mmCIF file of N, CA and C in Angstrom:
data_model
loop_
_atom_site.group_PDB
_atom_site.id
_atom_site.type_symbol
_atom_site.label_atom_id
_atom_site.label_comp_id
_atom_site.label_asym_id
_atom_site.label_seq_id
_atom_site.Cartn_x
_atom_site.Cartn_y
_atom_site.Cartn_z
ATOM 1 N N MET A 1 99.995 12.361 21.030
ATOM 2 C CA MET A 1 99.467 13.398 20.180
ATOM 3 C C MET A 1 99.264 12.812 18.780
ATOM 4 N N THR A 2 98.264 13.283 18.102
ATOM 5 C CA THR A 2 98.031 12.760 16.765
ATOM 6 C C THR A 2 99.128 13.179 15.825
ATOM 7 N N ALA A 3 99.304 12.403 14.774
ATOM 8 C CA ALA A 3 100.296 12.707 13.743
ATOM 9 C C ALA A 3 99.974 14.053 13.131
ATOM 10 N N THR A 4 98.704 14.350 12.924
ATOM 11 C CA THR A 4 98.289 15.619 12.346
ATOM 12 C C THR A 4 98.824 16.799 13.131
ATOM 13 N N ASN A 5 98.648 16.776 14.452
ATOM 14 C CA ASN A 5 99.175 17.876 15.279
ATOM 15 C C ASN A 5 100.694 17.956 15.237
ATOM 16 N N HIS A 6 101.373 16.792 15.280
ATOM 17 C CA HIS A 6 102.837 16.843 15.177
ATOM 18 C C HIS A 6 103.287 17.452 13.855
ATOM 19 N N VAL A 7 102.678 17.008 12.769
ATOM 20 C CA VAL A 7 103.070 17.507 11.446
ATOM 21 C C VAL A 7 102.806 18.984 11.309
ATOM 22 N N LEU A 8 101.602 19.427 11.707
ATOM 23 C CA LEU A 8 101.254 20.869 11.637
ATOM 24 C C LEU A 8 102.212 21.721 12.508
ATOM 25 N N ALA A 9 102.496 21.271 13.718
ATOM 26 C CA ALA A 9 103.377 22.053 14.604
ATOM 27 C C ALA A 9 104.761 22.136 13.996
ATOM 28 N N GLY A 10 105.316 21.027 13.491
ATOM 29 C CA GLY A 10 106.625 21.054 12.884
ATOM 30 C C GLY A 10 106.679 21.944 11.640
ATOM 31 N N ALA A 11 105.663 21.822 10.779
ATOM 32 C CA ALA A 11 105.596 22.675 9.589
ATOM 33 C C ALA A 11 105.538 24.116 9.923
ATOM 34 N N LEU A 12 104.775 24.465 10.941
ATOM 35 C CA LEU A 12 104.639 25.890 11.317
ATOM 36 C C LEU A 12 105.948 26.409 11.918
ATOM 37 N N LEU A 13 106.643 25.574 12.719
ATOM 38 C CA LEU A 13 107.949 26.002 13.215
ATOM 39 C C LEU A 13 108.914 26.207 11.996
ATOM 40 N N GLY A 14 108.811 25.389 10.990
ATOM 41 C CA GLY A 14 109.609 25.604 9.792
ATOM 42 C C GLY A 14 109.251 26.882 9.067
ATOM 43 N N ALA A 15 108.001 27.268 9.167
ATOM 44 C CA ALA A 15 107.516 28.466 8.480
ATOM 45 C C ALA A 15 107.954 29.747 9.241
ATOM 46 N N TYR A 16 107.973 29.686 10.537
ATOM 47 C CA TYR A 16 108.202 30.921 11.364
ATOM 48 C C TYR A 16 109.593 31.034 11.926
ATOM 49 N N LEU A 17 110.378 29.950 11.945
ATOM 50 C CA LEU A 17 111.752 30.045 12.490
ATOM 51 C C LEU A 17 112.743 29.921 11.333
ATOM 52 N N PRO A 18 113.895 30.534 11.516
ATOM 53 C CA PRO A 18 114.944 30.323 10.472
ATOM 54 C C PRO A 18 115.341 28.850 10.385
ATOM 55 N N LEU A 19 115.696 28.392 9.209
ATOM 56 C CA LEU A 19 115.934 26.973 8.968
ATOM 57 C C LEU A 19 116.894 26.280 9.915
ATOM 58 N N PRO A 20 118.029 26.836 10.238
ATOM 59 C CA PRO A 20 118.875 26.050 11.142
ATOM 60 C C PRO A 20 118.238 25.789 12.501
ATOM 61 N N VAL A 21 117.442 26.730 12.988
ATOM 62 C CA VAL A 21 116.817 26.579 14.282
ATOM 63 C C VAL A 21 115.526 25.735 14.185
ATOM 64 N N ALA A 22 114.847 25.806 13.065
ATOM 65 C CA ALA A 22 113.548 25.139 12.900
ATOM 66 C C ALA A 22 113.644 23.621 13.056
ATOM 67 N N ILE A 23 114.719 23.018 12.588
ATOM 68 C CA ILE A 23 114.812 21.569 12.624
ATOM 69 C C ILE A 23 114.847 20.996 13.995
ATOM 70 N N PRO A 24 115.775 21.459 14.881
ATOM 71 C CA PRO A 24 115.688 20.899 16.246
ATOM 72 C C PRO A 24 114.482 21.338 16.986
ATOM 73 N N ALA A 25 113.967 22.520 16.656
ATOM 74 C CA ALA A 25 112.694 22.963 17.326
ATOM 75 C C ALA A 25 111.541 22.039 16.956
ATOM 76 N N ALA A 26 111.501 21.669 15.672
ATOM 77 C CA ALA A 26 110.450 20.708 15.256
ATOM 78 C C ALA A 26 110.576 19.384 15.987
ATOM 79 N N LEU A 27 111.778 18.887 16.082
ATOM 80 C CA LEU A 27 111.967 17.628 16.844
ATOM 81 C C LEU A 27 111.579 17.767 18.315
ATOM 82 N N ALA A 28 112.012 18.831 18.963
ATOM 83 C CA ALA A 28 111.668 19.063 20.349
ATOM 84 C C ALA A 28 110.150 19.205 20.543
ATOM 85 N N SER A 29 109.496 19.796 19.526
ATOM 86 C CA SER A 29 108.056 20.003 19.657
ATOM 87 C C SER A 29 107.300 18.668 19.805
ATOM 88 N N HIS A 30 107.841 17.611 19.239
ATOM 89 C CA HIS A 30 107.222 16.323 19.351
ATOM 90 C C HIS A 30 107.078 15.919 20.800
ATOM 91 N N PHE A 31 108.141 16.045 21.542
ATOM 92 C CA PHE A 31 108.138 15.580 22.926
ATOM 93 C C PHE A 31 107.361 16.496 23.858
ATOM 94 N N VAL A 32 107.386 17.810 23.539
ATOM 95 C CA VAL A 32 106.563 18.773 24.317
ATOM 96 C C VAL A 32 105.100 18.424 24.104
ATOM 97 N N MET A 33 104.710 18.201 22.869
ATOM 98 C CA MET A 33 103.302 17.885 22.586
ATOM 99 C C MET A 33 102.892 16.525 23.193
ATOM 100 N N ASP A 34 103.792 15.561 23.156
ATOM 101 C CA ASP A 34 103.446 14.244 23.731
ATOM 102 C C ASP A 34 103.313 14.327 25.253
ATOM 103 N N PHE A 35 103.963 15.273 25.894
ATOM 104 C CA PHE A 35 103.829 15.467 27.330
ATOM 105 C C PHE A 35 102.445 16.039 27.748
ATOM 106 N N LEU A 36 101.845 16.785 26.800
ATOM 107 C CA LEU A 36 100.500 17.361 27.062
ATOM 108 C C LEU A 36 99.476 16.243 27.064
ATOM 109 N N PRO A 37 98.397 16.420 27.822
ATOM 110 C CA PRO A 37 97.326 15.409 27.714
ATOM 111 C C PRO A 37 96.779 15.391 26.283
ATOM 112 N N HIS A 38 96.600 14.183 25.767
ATOM 113 C CA HIS A 38 96.155 14.110 24.377
ATOM 114 C C HIS A 38 95.365 12.768 24.179
ATOM 115 N N PHE A 39 94.807 12.624 23.010
ATOM 116 C CA PHE A 39 93.946 11.479 22.756
ATOM 117 C C PHE A 39 94.680 10.186 22.790
ATOM 118 N N GLY A 40 94.017 9.191 23.355
ATOM 119 C CA GLY A 40 94.545 7.854 23.377
ATOM 120 C C GLY A 40 93.594 6.952 24.170
ATOM 121 N N SER A 41 93.740 5.665 23.989
ATOM 122 C CA SER A 41 92.959 4.686 24.718
ATOM 123 C C SER A 41 93.946 3.924 25.665
ATOM 124 N N PRO A 42 93.427 3.377 26.755
ATOM 125 C CA PRO A 42 94.314 2.506 27.553
ATOM 126 C C PRO A 42 94.915 1.415 26.667
ATOM 127 N N ALA A 43 96.183 1.127 26.915
ATOM 128 C CA ALA A 43 96.891 0.178 26.052
ATOM 129 C C ALA A 43 96.171 -1.124 25.863
ATOM 130 N N HIS A 44 95.571 -1.654 26.923
ATOM 131 C CA HIS A 44 94.910 -2.963 26.862
ATOM 132 C C HIS A 44 93.576 -2.883 26.062
ATOM 133 N N GLU A 45 93.084 -1.690 25.737
ATOM 134 C CA GLU A 45 91.823 -1.576 24.967
ATOM 135 C C GLU A 45 92.020 -1.242 23.521
ATOM 136 N N ARG A 46 93.253 -0.843 23.119
ATOM 137 C CA ARG A 46 93.468 -0.339 21.770
ATOM 138 C C ARG A 46 93.124 -1.328 20.671
ATOM 139 N N ASN A 47 93.548 -2.539 20.807
ATOM 140 C CA ASN A 47 93.333 -3.541 19.781
ATOM 141 C C ASN A 47 91.854 -3.857 19.544
ATOM 142 N N ASN A 48 91.039 -3.606 20.540
ATOM 143 C CA ASN A 48 89.610 -3.977 20.438
ATOM 144 C C ASN A 48 88.735 -2.716 20.184
ATOM 145 N N SER A 49 89.323 -1.582 20.088
ATOM 146 C CA SER A 49 88.546 -0.326 19.910
ATOM 147 C C SER A 49 88.505 0.083 18.450
ATOM 148 N N ARG A 50 87.346 -0.092 17.839
ATOM 149 C CA ARG A 50 87.130 0.316 16.458
ATOM 150 C C ARG A 50 87.337 1.806 16.337
ATOM 151 N N PHE A 51 86.767 2.582 17.286
ATOM 152 C CA PHE A 51 86.890 4.027 17.249
ATOM 153 C C PHE A 51 88.346 4.481 17.244
ATOM 154 N N TYR A 52 89.178 3.864 18.076
ATOM 155 C CA TYR A 52 90.582 4.254 18.183
ATOM 156 C C TYR A 52 91.267 3.937 16.838
ATOM 157 N N ARG A 53 90.987 2.778 16.272
ATOM 158 C CA ARG A 53 91.591 2.409 14.989
ATOM 159 C C ARG A 53 91.161 3.375 13.879
ATOM 160 N N GLU A 54 89.904 3.757 13.870
ATOM 161 C CA GLU A 54 89.392 4.730 12.861
ATOM 162 C C GLU A 54 90.040 6.076 13.009
ATOM 163 N N ILE A 55 90.215 6.551 14.215
ATOM 164 C CA ILE A 55 90.891 7.806 14.471
ATOM 165 C C ILE A 55 92.301 7.753 14.001
ATOM 166 N N ILE A 56 93.012 6.689 14.287
ATOM 167 C CA ILE A 56 94.419 6.513 13.869
ATOM 168 C C ILE A 56 94.483 6.514 12.360
ATOM 169 N N ALA A 57 93.579 5.765 11.689
ATOM 170 C CA ALA A 57 93.604 5.700 10.216
ATOM 171 C C ALA A 57 93.311 7.059 9.579
ATOM 172 N N ALA A 58 92.300 7.769 10.104
ATOM 173 C CA ALA A 58 91.983 9.101 9.551
ATOM 174 C C ALA A 58 93.129 10.064 9.805
ATOM 175 N N ASP A 59 93.719 9.994 11.000
ATOM 176 C CA ASP A 59 94.852 10.882 11.332
ATOM 177 C C ASP A 59 96.024 10.614 10.389
ATOM 178 N N THR A 60 96.307 9.379 10.087
ATOM 179 C CA THR A 60 97.360 9.059 9.186
ATOM 180 C C THR A 60 97.144 9.645 7.815
ATOM 181 N N LEU A 61 95.906 9.454 7.284
ATOM 182 C CA LEU A 61 95.588 10.005 5.970
ATOM 183 C C LEU A 61 95.640 11.517 5.929
ATOM 184 N N ILE A 62 95.156 12.156 6.959
ATOM 185 C CA ILE A 62 95.182 13.633 7.023
ATOM 186 C C ILE A 62 96.620 14.125 7.069
ATOM 187 N N SER A 63 97.475 13.557 7.908
ATOM 188 C CA SER A 63 98.827 14.053 7.995
ATOM 189 C C SER A 63 99.614 13.782 6.705
ATOM 190 N N LEU A 64 99.365 12.640 6.088
ATOM 191 C CA LEU A 64 100.018 12.383 4.771
ATOM 192 C C LEU A 64 99.529 13.384 3.706
ATOM 193 N N THR A 65 98.267 13.744 3.774
ATOM 194 C CA THR A 65 97.736 14.722 2.819
ATOM 195 C C THR A 65 98.413 16.055 3.042
ATOM 196 N N PHE A 66 98.593 16.494 4.253
ATOM 197 C CA PHE A 66 99.286 17.758 4.539
ATOM 198 C C PHE A 66 100.716 17.722 3.968
ATOM 199 N N GLY A 67 101.400 16.625 4.204
ATOM 200 C CA GLY A 67 102.739 16.501 3.681
ATOM 201 C C GLY A 67 102.788 16.517 2.160
ATOM 202 N N PHE A 68 101.844 15.823 1.550
ATOM 203 C CA PHE A 68 101.755 15.796 0.082
ATOM 204 C C PHE A 68 101.487 17.154 -0.460
ATOM 205 N N CYS A 69 100.587 17.919 0.221
ATOM 206 C CA CYS A 69 100.296 19.287 -0.245
ATOM 207 C C CYS A 69 101.511 20.149 -0.162
ATOM 208 N N ALA A 70 102.281 20.045 0.903
ATOM 209 C CA ALA A 70 103.542 20.815 1.001
ATOM 210 C C ALA A 70 104.486 20.426 -0.092
ATOM 211 N N LEU A 71 104.608 19.171 -0.415
ATOM 212 C CA LEU A 71 105.510 18.770 -1.510
ATOM 213 C C LEU A 71 104.990 19.276 -2.871
ATOM 214 N N LEU A 72 103.678 19.113 -3.064
ATOM 215 C CA LEU A 72 103.043 19.521 -4.333
ATOM 216 C C LEU A 72 103.244 21.033 -4.588
ATOM 217 N N LEU A 73 103.222 21.826 -3.494
ATOM 218 C CA LEU A 73 103.392 23.260 -3.646
ATOM 219 C C LEU A 73 104.814 23.721 -3.399
ATOM 220 N N ASN A 74 105.726 22.751 -3.468
ATOM 221 C CA ASN A 74 107.175 23.052 -3.355
ATOM 222 C C ASN A 74 107.568 23.738 -2.037
ATOM 223 N N GLN A 75 106.896 23.346 -0.984
ATOM 224 C CA GLN A 75 107.192 23.918 0.326
ATOM 225 C C GLN A 75 108.031 22.882 1.121
ATOM 226 N N TRP A 76 109.297 22.763 0.679
ATOM 227 C CA TRP A 76 110.155 21.767 1.252
ATOM 228 C C TRP A 76 110.446 21.938 2.753
ATOM 229 N N VAL A 77 110.603 23.174 3.155
ATOM 230 C CA VAL A 77 110.874 23.420 4.610
ATOM 231 C C VAL A 77 109.683 22.974 5.440
ATOM 232 N N LEU A 78 108.471 23.305 5.010
ATOM 233 C CA LEU A 78 107.298 22.854 5.732
ATOM 234 C C LEU A 78 107.238 21.322 5.785
ATOM 235 N N PHE A 79 107.507 20.697 4.664
ATOM 236 C CA PHE A 79 107.445 19.248 4.596
ATOM 237 C C PHE A 79 108.528 18.599 5.550
ATOM 238 N N ILE A 80 109.746 19.091 5.420
ATOM 239 C CA ILE A 80 110.838 18.518 6.210
ATOM 240 C C ILE A 80 110.599 18.705 7.709
ATOM 241 N N CYS A 81 110.239 19.937 8.089
ATOM 242 C CA CYS A 81 110.045 20.181 9.527
ATOM 243 C C CYS A 81 108.824 19.410 10.063
ATOM 244 N N GLY A 82 107.776 19.267 9.219
ATOM 245 C CA GLY A 82 106.653 18.463 9.633
ATOM 246 C C GLY A 82 107.042 16.989 9.815
ATOM 247 N N ALA A 83 107.833 16.453 8.873
ATOM 248 C CA ALA A 83 108.272 15.071 8.951
ATOM 249 C C ALA A 83 109.190 14.884 10.168
ATOM 250 N N ILE A 84 110.058 15.828 10.451
ATOM 251 C CA ILE A 84 110.928 15.717 11.605
ATOM 252 C C ILE A 84 110.137 15.754 12.909
ATOM 253 N N ALA A 85 109.123 16.588 12.942
ATOM 254 C CA ALA A 85 108.277 16.649 14.167
ATOM 255 C C ALA A 85 107.584 15.335 14.415
ATOM 256 N N TYR A 86 107.198 14.639 13.339
ATOM 257 C CA TYR A 86 106.537 13.320 13.497
ATOM 258 C C TYR A 86 107.541 12.205 13.722
ATOM 259 N N SER A 87 108.739 12.337 13.267
ATOM 260 C CA SER A 87 109.696 11.240 13.183
ATOM 261 C C SER A 87 109.913 10.390 14.423
ATOM 262 N N PRO A 88 109.828 10.872 15.650
ATOM 263 C CA PRO A 88 109.995 9.939 16.798
ATOM 264 C C PRO A 88 108.940 8.835 16.837
ATOM 265 N N ASP A 89 107.800 9.056 16.247
ATOM 266 C CA ASP A 89 106.722 8.046 16.236
ATOM 267 C C ASP A 89 106.998 6.971 15.165
ATOM 268 N N VAL A 90 107.975 7.180 14.317
ATOM 269 C CA VAL A 90 108.272 6.128 13.290
ATOM 270 C C VAL A 90 108.621 4.800 13.962
ATOM 271 N N ALA A 91 109.332 4.876 15.088
ATOM 272 C CA ALA A 91 109.673 3.605 15.798
ATOM 273 C C ALA A 91 108.427 2.909 16.232
ATOM 274 N N LEU A 92 107.402 3.668 16.686
ATOM 275 C CA LEU A 92 106.149 3.100 17.122
ATOM 276 C C LEU A 92 105.367 2.486 15.937
ATOM 277 N N VAL A 93 105.484 3.152 14.802
ATOM 278 C CA VAL A 93 104.813 2.623 13.586
ATOM 279 C C VAL A 93 105.493 1.322 13.190
ATOM 280 N N ARG A 94 106.832 1.291 13.289
ATOM 281 C CA ARG A 94 107.563 0.095 12.959
ATOM 282 C C ARG A 94 107.166 -1.058 13.845
ATOM 283 N N TYR A 95 106.999 -0.764 15.139
ATOM 284 C CA TYR A 95 106.597 -1.788 16.104
ATOM 285 C C TYR A 95 105.207 -2.302 15.741
ATOM 286 N N TYR A 96 104.326 -1.393 15.459
ATOM 287 C CA TYR A 96 102.915 -1.768 15.080
ATOM 288 C C TYR A 96 102.918 -2.713 13.863
ATOM 289 N N ILE A 97 103.694 -2.365 12.847
ATOM 290 C CA ILE A 97 103.713 -3.177 11.642
ATOM 291 C C ILE A 97 104.353 -4.535 11.865
ATOM 292 N N SER A 98 105.492 -4.521 12.588
ATOM 293 C CA SER A 98 106.199 -5.794 12.868
ATOM 294 C C SER A 98 105.406 -6.703 13.771
ATOM 295 N N ARG A 99 104.473 -6.201 14.544
ATOM 296 C CA ARG A 99 103.682 -7.035 15.460
ATOM 297 C C ARG A 99 102.287 -7.294 14.865
ATOM 298 N N GLY A 100 102.134 -7.221 13.574
ATOM 299 C CA GLY A 100 100.897 -7.578 12.918
ATOM 300 C C GLY A 100 99.716 -6.695 13.286
ATOM 301 N N GLY A 101 99.931 -5.419 13.503
ATOM 302 C CA GLY A 101 98.857 -4.498 13.803
ATOM 303 C C GLY A 101 98.493 -4.412 15.264
ATOM 304 N N ASN A 102 99.401 -4.870 16.120
ATOM 305 C CA ASN A 102 99.135 -4.816 17.566
ATOM 306 C C ASN A 102 99.379 -3.413 18.061
ATOM 307 N N LEU A 103 98.320 -2.740 18.565
ATOM 308 C CA LEU A 103 98.440 -1.329 19.042
ATOM 309 C C LEU A 103 98.880 -1.258 20.484
ATOM 310 N N ASN A 104 99.086 -2.388 21.146
ATOM 311 C CA ASN A 104 99.545 -2.395 22.520
ATOM 312 C C ASN A 104 101.076 -2.365 22.491
ATOM 313 N N ILE A 105 101.648 -1.217 22.285
ATOM 314 C CA ILE A 105 103.087 -1.089 22.038
ATOM 315 C C ILE A 105 103.848 -1.218 23.353
ATOM 316 N N GLN A 106 104.870 -2.076 23.324
ATOM 317 C CA GLN A 106 105.745 -2.278 24.451
ATOM 318 C C GLN A 106 107.136 -1.724 24.146
ATOM 319 N N ALA A 107 107.804 -1.210 25.143
ATOM 320 C CA ALA A 107 109.127 -0.642 24.944
ATOM 321 C C ALA A 107 110.108 -1.797 24.656
ATOM 322 N N THR A 108 110.923 -1.609 23.629
ATOM 323 C CA THR A 108 111.948 -2.552 23.261
ATOM 324 C C THR A 108 113.360 -1.993 23.470
ATOM 325 N N ASP A 109 113.422 -0.703 23.819
ATOM 326 C CA ASP A 109 114.709 -0.076 24.072
ATOM 327 C C ASP A 109 114.468 1.118 25.011
ATOM 328 N N ARG A 110 115.544 1.737 25.468
ATOM 329 C CA ARG A 110 115.434 2.811 26.450
ATOM 330 C C ARG A 110 114.729 4.054 25.856
ATOM 331 N N PHE A 111 115.035 4.394 24.621
ATOM 332 C CA PHE A 111 114.375 5.534 24.048
ATOM 333 C C PHE A 111 112.841 5.338 23.981
ATOM 334 N N THR A 112 112.411 4.166 23.470
ATOM 335 C CA THR A 112 110.978 3.906 23.346
ATOM 336 C C THR A 112 110.362 3.841 24.760
ATOM 337 N N ALA A 113 111.053 3.324 25.703
ATOM 338 C CA ALA A 113 110.547 3.317 27.137
ATOM 339 C C ALA A 113 110.292 4.713 27.583
ATOM 340 N N TRP A 114 111.268 5.590 27.354
ATOM 341 C CA TRP A 114 111.082 7.022 27.752
ATOM 342 C C TRP A 114 109.988 7.694 26.983
ATOM 343 N N HIS A 115 109.940 7.429 25.692
ATOM 344 C CA HIS A 115 108.950 8.060 24.825
ATOM 345 C C HIS A 115 107.543 7.620 25.249
ATOM 346 N N LEU A 116 107.363 6.381 25.601
ATOM 347 C CA LEU A 116 106.044 5.908 26.077
ATOM 348 C C LEU A 116 105.707 6.478 27.469
ATOM 349 N N LYS A 117 106.771 6.648 28.284
ATOM 350 C CA LYS A 117 106.537 7.144 29.655
ATOM 351 C C LYS A 117 106.037 8.570 29.685
ATOM 352 N N ILE A 118 106.477 9.415 28.709
ATOM 353 C CA ILE A 118 106.078 10.823 28.764
ATOM 354 C C ILE A 118 104.639 11.036 28.194
ATOM 355 N N GLN A 119 104.066 9.986 27.595
ATOM 356 C CA GLN A 119 102.748 10.119 27.005
ATOM 357 C C GLN A 119 101.689 10.290 28.116
ATOM 358 N N HIS A 120 100.761 11.176 27.856
ATOM 359 C CA HIS A 120 99.610 11.378 28.760
ATOM 360 C C HIS A 120 98.377 11.237 27.893
ATOM 361 N N GLU A 121 98.035 9.986 27.600
ATOM 362 C CA GLU A 121 96.909 9.693 26.674
ATOM 363 C C GLU A 121 95.655 9.365 27.471
ATOM 364 N N TYR A 122 94.520 10.012 27.048
ATOM 365 C CA TYR A 122 93.238 9.803 27.664
ATOM 366 C C TYR A 122 92.212 9.823 26.545
ATOM 367 N N PRO A 123 91.108 9.111 26.704
ATOM 368 C CA PRO A 123 90.011 9.161 25.706
ATOM 369 C C PRO A 123 89.521 10.613 25.580
ATOM 370 N N TRP A 124 89.472 11.394 26.600
ATOM 371 C CA TRP A 124 88.977 12.756 26.544
ATOM 372 C C TRP A 124 90.036 13.723 25.963
ATOM 373 N N GLY A 125 91.206 13.209 25.596
ATOM 374 C CA GLY A 125 92.303 14.038 25.060
ATOM 375 C C GLY A 125 91.986 14.747 23.746
ATOM 376 N N LEU A 126 90.908 14.313 23.042
ATOM 377 C CA LEU A 126 90.529 14.978 21.839
ATOM 378 C C LEU A 126 90.159 16.460 22.122
ATOM 379 N N ILE A 127 89.666 16.742 23.367
ATOM 380 C CA ILE A 127 89.326 18.138 23.678
ATOM 381 C C ILE A 127 90.560 19.011 23.774
ATOM 382 N N VAL A 128 91.756 18.401 23.880
ATOM 383 C CA VAL A 128 93.001 19.150 23.841
ATOM 384 C C VAL A 128 93.500 19.240 22.395
ATOM 385 N N GLU A 129 93.348 18.138 21.681
ATOM 386 C CA GLU A 129 93.898 18.067 20.329
ATOM 387 C C GLU A 129 93.084 18.841 19.319
ATOM 388 N N LEU A 130 91.768 18.844 19.407
ATOM 389 C CA LEU A 130 90.952 19.534 18.393
ATOM 390 C C LEU A 130 91.212 21.041 18.361
ATOM 391 N N PRO A 131 91.279 21.739 19.502
ATOM 392 C CA PRO A 131 91.591 23.158 19.431
ATOM 393 C C PRO A 131 92.984 23.423 18.797
ATOM 394 N N LEU A 132 93.933 22.569 19.037
ATOM 395 C CA LEU A 132 95.242 22.721 18.442
ATOM 396 C C LEU A 132 95.128 22.646 16.916
ATOM 397 N N ILE A 133 94.380 21.722 16.398
ATOM 398 C CA ILE A 133 94.153 21.587 14.972
ATOM 399 C C ILE A 133 93.447 22.831 14.456
ATOM 400 N N VAL A 134 92.417 23.294 15.154
ATOM 401 C CA VAL A 134 91.655 24.443 14.747
ATOM 402 C C VAL A 134 92.555 25.721 14.625
ATOM 403 N N VAL A 135 93.466 25.830 15.519
ATOM 404 C CA VAL A 135 94.390 26.992 15.478
ATOM 405 C C VAL A 135 95.492 26.818 14.429
ATOM 406 N N MET A 136 96.048 25.614 14.369
ATOM 407 C CA MET A 136 97.228 25.396 13.460
ATOM 408 C C MET A 136 96.842 25.228 12.007
ATOM 409 N N LEU A 137 95.709 24.649 11.698
ATOM 410 C CA LEU A 137 95.354 24.376 10.328
ATOM 411 C C LEU A 137 95.248 25.650 9.474
ATOM 412 N N PRO A 138 94.564 26.698 9.929
ATOM 413 C CA PRO A 138 94.507 27.908 9.086
ATOM 414 C C PRO A 138 95.876 28.535 8.907
ATOM 415 N N LEU A 139 96.733 28.491 9.982
ATOM 416 C CA LEU A 139 98.072 29.006 9.821
ATOM 417 C C LEU A 139 98.866 28.228 8.840
ATOM 418 N N PHE A 140 98.741 26.899 8.839
ATOM 419 C CA PHE A 140 99.415 26.053 7.883
ATOM 420 C C PHE A 140 98.975 26.349 6.456
ATOM 421 N N ILE A 141 97.660 26.435 6.260
ATOM 422 C CA ILE A 141 97.148 26.719 4.905
ATOM 423 C C ILE A 141 97.620 28.099 4.424
ATOM 424 N N THR A 142 97.627 29.071 5.321
ATOM 425 C CA THR A 142 98.111 30.383 4.993
ATOM 426 C C THR A 142 99.567 30.329 4.559
ATOM 427 N N GLN A 143 100.381 29.575 5.260
ATOM 428 C CA GLN A 143 101.820 29.450 4.903
ATOM 429 C C GLN A 143 101.973 28.724 3.579
ATOM 430 N N LEU A 144 101.163 27.705 3.333
ATOM 431 C CA LEU A 144 101.256 27.042 2.031
ATOM 432 C C LEU A 144 100.949 27.984 0.884
ATOM 433 N N LEU A 145 99.901 28.758 1.064
ATOM 434 C CA LEU A 145 99.437 29.665 0.010
ATOM 435 C C LEU A 145 100.247 30.914 -0.140
ATOM 436 N N ASN A 146 100.843 31.371 0.956
ATOM 437 C CA ASN A 146 101.675 32.580 0.981
ATOM 438 C C ASN A 146 102.882 32.429 0.102
ATOM 439 N N LYS A 147 103.421 31.278 0.047
ATOM 440 C CA LYS A 147 104.684 31.045 -0.657
ATOM 441 C C LYS A 147 104.492 30.790 -2.152
ATOM 442 N N LEU A 148 103.269 30.768 -2.628
ATOM 443 C CA LEU A 148 103.048 30.516 -4.091
ATOM 444 C C LEU A 148 103.443 31.701 -4.922
#
């Protein structure tokens, strides 16, 4: 699942659930969303796919922008829950950076092996991800502006 969808889902859980419950719910949402079919390229094609790299770069910028907006508007719960929802992918980002930008991520521990195993990534997965963004983005913006 894209970082954008993870961040939006976590932030919305933080908006709609009481804080003690929102944090583990945001973390659990990551794995539920990763289990759904979502965008991705076959591992052996990722390093050579300009489209895949551009999607990942845009997704990273968008999700960071949402986090920055939450911080700028003093919406700490939205920021924290969004970050927690994304946090399991930090290990994958670390792998990517330590391997010189290699997008063909290999499991180096049991958690990463399980995390990669539950992924259901397909090039057509954008048709699952885009409606999620279309639904969650207005709710996120409403929550940001409601608290002003």
